[in-house]
Amino acid sequence: MIEAKKVINELEKRYTRLVGTSATNLCTHCGWCIESCHIYKATGNPEHSPVAKAEKVRKVLKRKHDWLSRVFPKWTGAADLSEKDIDDWIEAAFKNCTLCERCVVNCPMAVETPQILGAARGVLTSMGKNPEILTQLTDSAIAREENLKMMEGFFRKQIQKLEKQVQDKLGDPKASIPISEEADILYVPLSGVHTMIPAATIFNAANASWSMSLFEASNYGLFIADIPKAKKIVERILKEAERVKAKTLVVTECGHAYGVLKWEAPKWFNKKFDFEVKSLLEVMDDYVSQGLLQIDPSKNPEPVTYHDPCNMGRKGGIFEEPRRVIQAASMDYREMTPNRVENFCCGGGAGLVACSDWTEERLLYGSTKVDQIRDIKVSKVVTACDNCLHQIQELGEKNDLGITVSNVSQYLVNALVIPERGKIEKDKILQA
Amino acid sequence: MISEKFTHFVEYELQAIAIAWMIILYTIKAIQLSRLPMPWEKETKKGNSTKGVMISYASIFMPWAVESSRDHFWRWLGFALYHVGCLVAIVNTFTFTFTPELMTPTVKIVFSILIAPAILIGFLKFIRRLIRPEIRYISTPDDYFSLLSLQLFFFTGIMALLTNTPFWRSSYYIVTAAFLFYVPFSKISHYVYFFFARFLTGKRYGWRGIIPQNTTK
């Protein structure tokens, strides 16, 4: 049995102005959002439309806050919270919505459905009803700081091995991966080496003052809407950035991590940080436009496209930077339609890619993305988010798209022109 | 036979009471909303929040700018004509009473022509709500009732304009007053919340450089 009062209290804690505005009579049930949702498009199930999903939570909020719904709930579709509602919320908020905000962009009223479903995620988490894997991933990130001493030695050894790969790639034995040292840039990767080696190669090639964080950028606290835990995960990075006197915190190619560190964390901590927060995409764009990197686009001759991760684009404002980088490093860049603010979610966002119980559904939710990729006949898809990367890889395999998928930094590094070591030494002598 | 006193009452006193009622309720609602926590952006802005808000408001008038309008132009046109009809019917409640000298036969015909499509579109909206499973699924009694009450508002408005008889004038104003009493409780209030919602979303999108899309460099 659920404790309805407790659930309502949890919901009330998340009743912000955005949620409040969207949970009132703002939504006219016009249905304009319906076809904008990749999940509805994939299933055609009326329950999967953004408005229907929001309504599952909104009906409870209306019962409490809407005057007419308090007296005549059936008239407005409002209802008291029931046991079934909780199951419906799990489906609506965790399984059948990737919080991509495409519905917000297409709603004539700007109803913030993801805010409502995000609030439901938080309530479900407080009840222990969220997907367990997302909590485990959140807790493991927190545990990393708690066991830092034990973990640090092992991490440094691993990075030494990677450093060798960077040196080989650049043909420069002095190329390095400094860890948590004083530098202008503190780069925060993910746990995968594909977010470390290419970035390290680029920083070294651009001769940047940088070091790599001891921590990973990923923050599953956001996906379960557990803000205290999400803050804890962020806090360790903020402390490290202060300790190494970083001027810029550079977040790897991870959509939600960028969103958290760039936009959400300053709100959670109610302050502007002393350092700038940038995505690796912006930094690469700067290096390319400043001519700090030598690029040979002929090294990437295959037709390529860019998938806008929702957290980077529609929620983060990064659209052109990755395009400029890819176009500089490519012979045949093609644009998916629609793109940028209207781009379709890959279907794996908001933690869905980690929930193995829902793999079948997730791959179905990516069907619009499959059609988009197929339409432009590319053999490579580049993206800037690990969740998107895994999802598109799986979509490609399942649907025989014949594509390879990489992140932007990997793609750029593939086109880097590495001067011969003798020439580097000669240049240095000439410069001296 | 409708007395002149009654007609005067429904045109003036009743309307004043209904409008005051609506203003009071909306004021309460606005205060309630403004008291809710609103975490504003703290990070240095990447775009322009003022432009974001302006574009957010304007996008409703730019069918080419939003996919849901662009890909369904006829639906958008119906939406536009419907709201023009609403606006004219509302304006008419004032001009009919306070500026009768402006209400020449030509103006009355023009007003009627502008309101009439809204009746047809309202009917189509009603049918769409009934027959499309995905729309029927999300529809509530308030949705159907709001549509029908607006139909009545438009119809009595046109009849009042065309006949100018005490019966239709009184009917129009009684429907208007009933409508004003009901509106703050129904989804028809979206025209007020629209300004709050589009402001909040536009400000955030503008601040983050999402709209207008940041294409600097």
PDB file of C-alpha atoms in Angstrom, chain A residues 15-18 20-21 24-26 28-32 34-35 40 46-47 51-52 56 65 67-68 74-77 101-102 104-110 112 262-264 266-267 270-272 277 282 285-286 289 313-321 324 338 340-342, chain B residues 25 28-29 32-34 36-44 46 60 65-70 72 75-76 79 128-129 132-135 137-143 145 182 184-187 189-190 193-194 196-198 200-201 204-205 207-210 213-217:
ATOM      1  CA  TYR A  15       5.991  21.889  -7.287  1.00  0.00           C
ATOM      2  CA  THR A  16       8.021  24.734  -8.782  1.00  0.00           C
ATOM      3  CA  ARG A  17       6.691  27.610 -10.838  1.00  0.00           C
ATOM      4  CA  LEU A  18       7.456  25.734 -14.042  1.00  0.00           C
ATOM      5  CA  GLY A  20       2.836  24.724 -11.353  1.00  0.00           C
ATOM      6  CA  THR A  21       2.271  26.648 -14.566  1.00  0.00           C
ATOM      7  CA  THR A  24      -2.745  24.164 -14.295  1.00  0.00           C
ATOM      8  CA  ASN A  25      -5.189  24.828 -17.088  1.00  0.00           C
ATOM      9  CA  LEU A  26      -2.389  25.780 -19.460  1.00  0.00           C
ATOM     10  CA  THR A  28      -5.805  22.630 -23.632  1.00  0.00           C
ATOM     11  CA  HIS A  29      -5.474  18.982 -24.676  1.00  0.00           C
ATOM     12  CA  CYS A  30      -5.161  20.186 -28.278  1.00  0.00           C
ATOM     13  CA  GLY A  31      -2.876  17.286 -29.135  1.00  0.00           C
ATOM     14  CA  TRP A  32      -0.324  19.284 -31.128  1.00  0.00           C
ATOM     15  CA  ILE A  34       1.445  14.163 -29.936  1.00  0.00           C
ATOM     16  CA  GLU A  35       3.234  13.688 -33.235  1.00  0.00           C
ATOM     17  CA  TYR A  40       4.407   8.021 -29.700  1.00  0.00           C
ATOM     18  CA  PRO A  46      -2.366   7.053 -27.245  1.00  0.00           C
ATOM     19  CA  GLU A  47      -0.946   6.491 -23.753  1.00  0.00           C
ATOM     20  CA  VAL A  51       0.045  15.087 -23.049  1.00  0.00           C
ATOM     21  CA  ALA A  52      -1.223  11.664 -21.947  1.00  0.00           C
ATOM     22  CA  LYS A  56      -1.062  10.903 -15.403  1.00  0.00           C
ATOM     23  CA  HIS A  65      -4.230  22.808  -6.778  1.00  0.00           C
ATOM     24  CA  TRP A  67     -10.120  24.949  -7.849  1.00  0.00           C
ATOM     25  CA  LEU A  68     -12.622  23.174 -10.083  1.00  0.00           C
ATOM     26  CA  LYS A  74     -14.160  13.979 -12.886  1.00  0.00           C
ATOM     27  CA  TRP A  75     -15.083  17.086 -14.852  1.00  0.00           C
ATOM     28  CA  THR A  76     -11.435  18.014 -15.410  1.00  0.00           C
ATOM     29  CA  GLY A  77      -9.935  14.523 -15.408  1.00  0.00           C
ATOM     30  CA  GLU A 101      11.770  18.481 -24.585  1.00  0.00           C
ATOM     31  CA  ARG A 102      10.723  18.066 -28.201  1.00  0.00           C
ATOM     32  CA  VAL A 104       7.869  21.662 -25.338  1.00  0.00           C
ATOM     33  CA  VAL A 105       9.227  23.125 -28.561  1.00  0.00           C
ATOM     34  CA  ASN A 106       6.153  21.975 -30.474  1.00  0.00           C
ATOM     35  CA  CYS A 107       3.519  22.907 -27.905  1.00  0.00           C
ATOM     36  CA  PRO A 108       1.726  26.171 -28.743  1.00  0.00           C
ATOM     37  CA  MET A 109       1.413  26.845 -25.011  1.00  0.00           C
ATOM     38  CA  ALA A 110       4.965  25.722 -24.068  1.00  0.00           C
ATOM     39  CA  GLU A 112       6.778  21.812 -19.829  1.00  0.00           C
ATOM     40  CA  LYS A 262      26.854  24.075 -17.102  1.00  0.00           C
ATOM     41  CA  TRP A 263      23.225  24.910 -16.365  1.00  0.00           C
ATOM     42  CA  GLU A 264      21.779  22.982 -13.443  1.00  0.00           C
ATOM     43  CA  PRO A 266      24.803  26.787 -10.587  1.00  0.00           C
ATOM     44  CA  LYS A 267      21.079  26.761  -9.807  1.00  0.00           C
ATOM     45  CA  ASN A 270      22.612  29.140  -6.090  1.00  0.00           C
ATOM     46  CA  LYS A 271      25.806  30.733  -7.351  1.00  0.00           C
ATOM     47  CA  LYS A 272      27.869  31.366 -10.406  1.00  0.00           C
ATOM     48  CA  VAL A 277      32.125  25.701 -17.742  1.00  0.00           C
ATOM     49  CA  GLU A 282      33.208  24.358 -27.706  1.00  0.00           C
ATOM     50  CA  ASP A 285      35.623  24.463 -32.083  1.00  0.00           C
ATOM     51  CA  ASP A 286      37.871  27.169 -30.623  1.00  0.00           C
ATOM     52  CA  SER A 289      38.830  28.095 -35.688  1.00  0.00           C
ATOM     53  CA  GLY A 313      21.234  21.023 -28.248  1.00  0.00           C
ATOM     54  CA  ARG A 314      17.617  21.541 -27.338  1.00  0.00           C
ATOM     55  CA  LYS A 315      18.424  21.763 -23.633  1.00  0.00           C
ATOM     56  CA  GLY A 316      21.970  23.095 -23.761  1.00  0.00           C
ATOM     57  CA  GLY A 317      22.250  25.478 -26.700  1.00  0.00           C
ATOM     58  CA  ILE A 318      25.136  23.745 -28.498  1.00  0.00           C
ATOM     59  CA  PHE A 319      24.273  23.336 -32.156  1.00  0.00           C
ATOM     60  CA  GLU A 320      26.886  24.881 -34.421  1.00  0.00           C
ATOM     61  CA  GLU A 321      30.127  24.085 -32.592  1.00  0.00           C
ATOM     62  CA  ARG A 324      31.915  23.342 -37.548  1.00  0.00           C
ATOM     63  CA  PRO A 338      14.931  17.595 -38.839  1.00  0.00           C
ATOM     64  CA  ARG A 340      19.169  21.141 -34.216  1.00  0.00           C
ATOM     65  CA  VAL A 341      16.301  22.299 -31.995  1.00  0.00           C
ATOM     66  CA  GLU A 342      13.874  20.063 -33.866  1.00  0.00           C
TER      67      GLU A 342
ATOM     68  CA  LEU B  25      -9.598  34.985  -9.450  1.00  0.00           C
ATOM     69  CA  ILE B  28      -5.209  35.128  -6.800  1.00  0.00           C
ATOM     70  CA  LYS B  29      -3.905  32.534  -9.239  1.00  0.00           C
ATOM     71  CA  GLN B  32      -0.149  31.697  -6.068  1.00  0.00           C
ATOM     72  CA  LEU B  33       2.062  30.978  -9.064  1.00  0.00           C
ATOM     73  CA  SER B  34       4.507  33.781  -8.315  1.00  0.00           C
ATOM     74  CA  LEU B  36       6.217  29.070  -6.111  1.00  0.00           C
ATOM     75  CA  PRO B  37       9.994  28.562  -6.170  1.00  0.00           C
ATOM     76  CA  MET B  38      11.619  29.479  -9.465  1.00  0.00           C
ATOM     77  CA  PRO B  39      15.298  28.679  -9.825  1.00  0.00           C
ATOM     78  CA  TRP B  40      16.503  31.208 -12.404  1.00  0.00           C
ATOM     79  CA  GLU B  41      19.603  30.604 -14.491  1.00  0.00           C
ATOM     80  CA  LYS B  42      22.853  31.491 -12.705  1.00  0.00           C
ATOM     81  CA  GLU B  43      25.465  30.562 -15.302  1.00  0.00           C
ATOM     82  CA  THR B  44      26.615  33.297 -17.676  1.00  0.00           C
ATOM     83  CA  LYS B  46      25.069  32.072 -23.879  1.00  0.00           C
ATOM     84  CA  ILE B  60       2.586  31.221 -32.292  1.00  0.00           C
ATOM     85  CA  ALA B  65       9.021  28.315 -37.378  1.00  0.00           C
ATOM     86  CA  VAL B  66       7.532  25.397 -35.475  1.00  0.00           C
ATOM     87  CA  GLU B  67       7.192  21.889 -36.828  1.00  0.00           C
ATOM     88  CA  SER B  68       3.763  21.232 -35.310  1.00  0.00           C
ATOM     89  CA  SER B  69       2.404  24.246 -37.221  1.00  0.00           C
ATOM     90  CA  ARG B  70       4.511  23.892 -40.343  1.00  0.00           C
ATOM     91  CA  HIS B  72      -0.053  20.854 -40.186  1.00  0.00           C
ATOM     92  CA  ARG B  75      -4.670  22.907 -38.490  1.00  0.00           C
ATOM     93  CA  TRP B  76      -2.672  26.023 -37.640  1.00  0.00           C
ATOM     94  CA  PHE B  79      -6.381  27.553 -34.841  1.00  0.00           C
ATOM     95  CA  ARG B 128     -11.805  15.597 -34.071  1.00  0.00           C
ATOM     96  CA  ARG B 129     -11.915  15.197 -30.303  1.00  0.00           C
ATOM     97  CA  ARG B 132      -9.349  10.607 -33.091  1.00  0.00           C
ATOM     98  CA  PRO B 133      -8.447   7.955 -30.476  1.00  0.00           C
ATOM     99  CA  GLU B 134      -5.326   9.778 -29.286  1.00  0.00           C
ATOM    100  CA  ILE B 135      -7.325  12.990 -28.755  1.00  0.00           C
ATOM    101  CA  TYR B 137      -7.997   9.534 -24.801  1.00  0.00           C
ATOM    102  CA  ILE B 138      -6.874  12.863 -23.328  1.00  0.00           C
ATOM    103  CA  SER B 139     -10.241  14.622 -23.470  1.00  0.00           C
ATOM    104  CA  THR B 140     -12.195  15.493 -20.347  1.00  0.00           C
ATOM    105  CA  PRO B 141     -15.790  16.718 -19.910  1.00  0.00           C
ATOM    106  CA  ASP B 142     -14.328  20.203 -19.468  1.00  0.00           C
ATOM    107  CA  ASP B 143     -12.783  19.984 -22.946  1.00  0.00           C
ATOM    108  CA  PHE B 145     -18.045  21.663 -22.440  1.00  0.00           C
ATOM    109  CA  TYR B 182     -16.678  29.777 -15.657  1.00  0.00           C
ATOM    110  CA  PRO B 184     -11.141  31.024 -14.557  1.00  0.00           C
ATOM    111  CA  PHE B 185     -11.921  27.433 -13.576  1.00  0.00           C
ATOM    112  CA  SER B 186     -11.577  25.850 -16.974  1.00  0.00           C
ATOM    113  CA  LYS B 187      -8.920  25.123 -19.541  1.00  0.00           C
ATOM    114  CA  SER B 189      -7.769  30.024 -18.933  1.00  0.00           C
ATOM    115  CA  HIS B 190      -4.879  28.928 -21.115  1.00  0.00           C
ATOM    116  CA  TYR B 193      -1.275  31.058 -18.464  1.00  0.00           C
ATOM    117  CA  PHE B 194       0.132  31.194 -21.992  1.00  0.00           C
ATOM    118  CA  PHE B 196       3.501  32.962 -17.964  1.00  0.00           C
ATOM    119  CA  ALA B 197       4.545  29.720 -19.633  1.00  0.00           C
ATOM    120  CA  ARG B 198       5.961  31.231 -22.790  1.00  0.00           C
ATOM    121  CA  LEU B 200       9.491  31.163 -18.534  1.00  0.00           C
ATOM    122  CA  THR B 201      10.372  28.837 -21.396  1.00  0.00           C
ATOM    123  CA  ARG B 204      15.443  29.863 -20.385  1.00  0.00           C
ATOM    124  CA  TYR B 205      15.786  29.004 -24.074  1.00  0.00           C
ATOM    125  CA  TRP B 207      19.506  32.484 -21.970  1.00  0.00           C
ATOM    126  CA  ARG B 208      20.992  29.176 -23.054  1.00  0.00           C
ATOM    127  CA  GLY B 209      21.198  30.166 -26.732  1.00  0.00           C
ATOM    128  CA  ILE B 210      18.614  27.606 -27.782  1.00  0.00           C
ATOM    129  CA  GLN B 213      19.964  29.383 -32.160  1.00  0.00           C
ATOM    130  CA  ASN B 214      23.449  30.445 -31.301  1.00  0.00           C
ATOM    131  CA  THR B 215      25.190  30.714 -34.634  1.00  0.00           C
ATOM    132  CA  THR B 216      27.819  33.266 -33.638  1.00  0.00           C
ATOM    133  CA  LYS B 217      31.406  32.996 -34.883  1.00  0.00           C
TER     134      LYS B 217
END
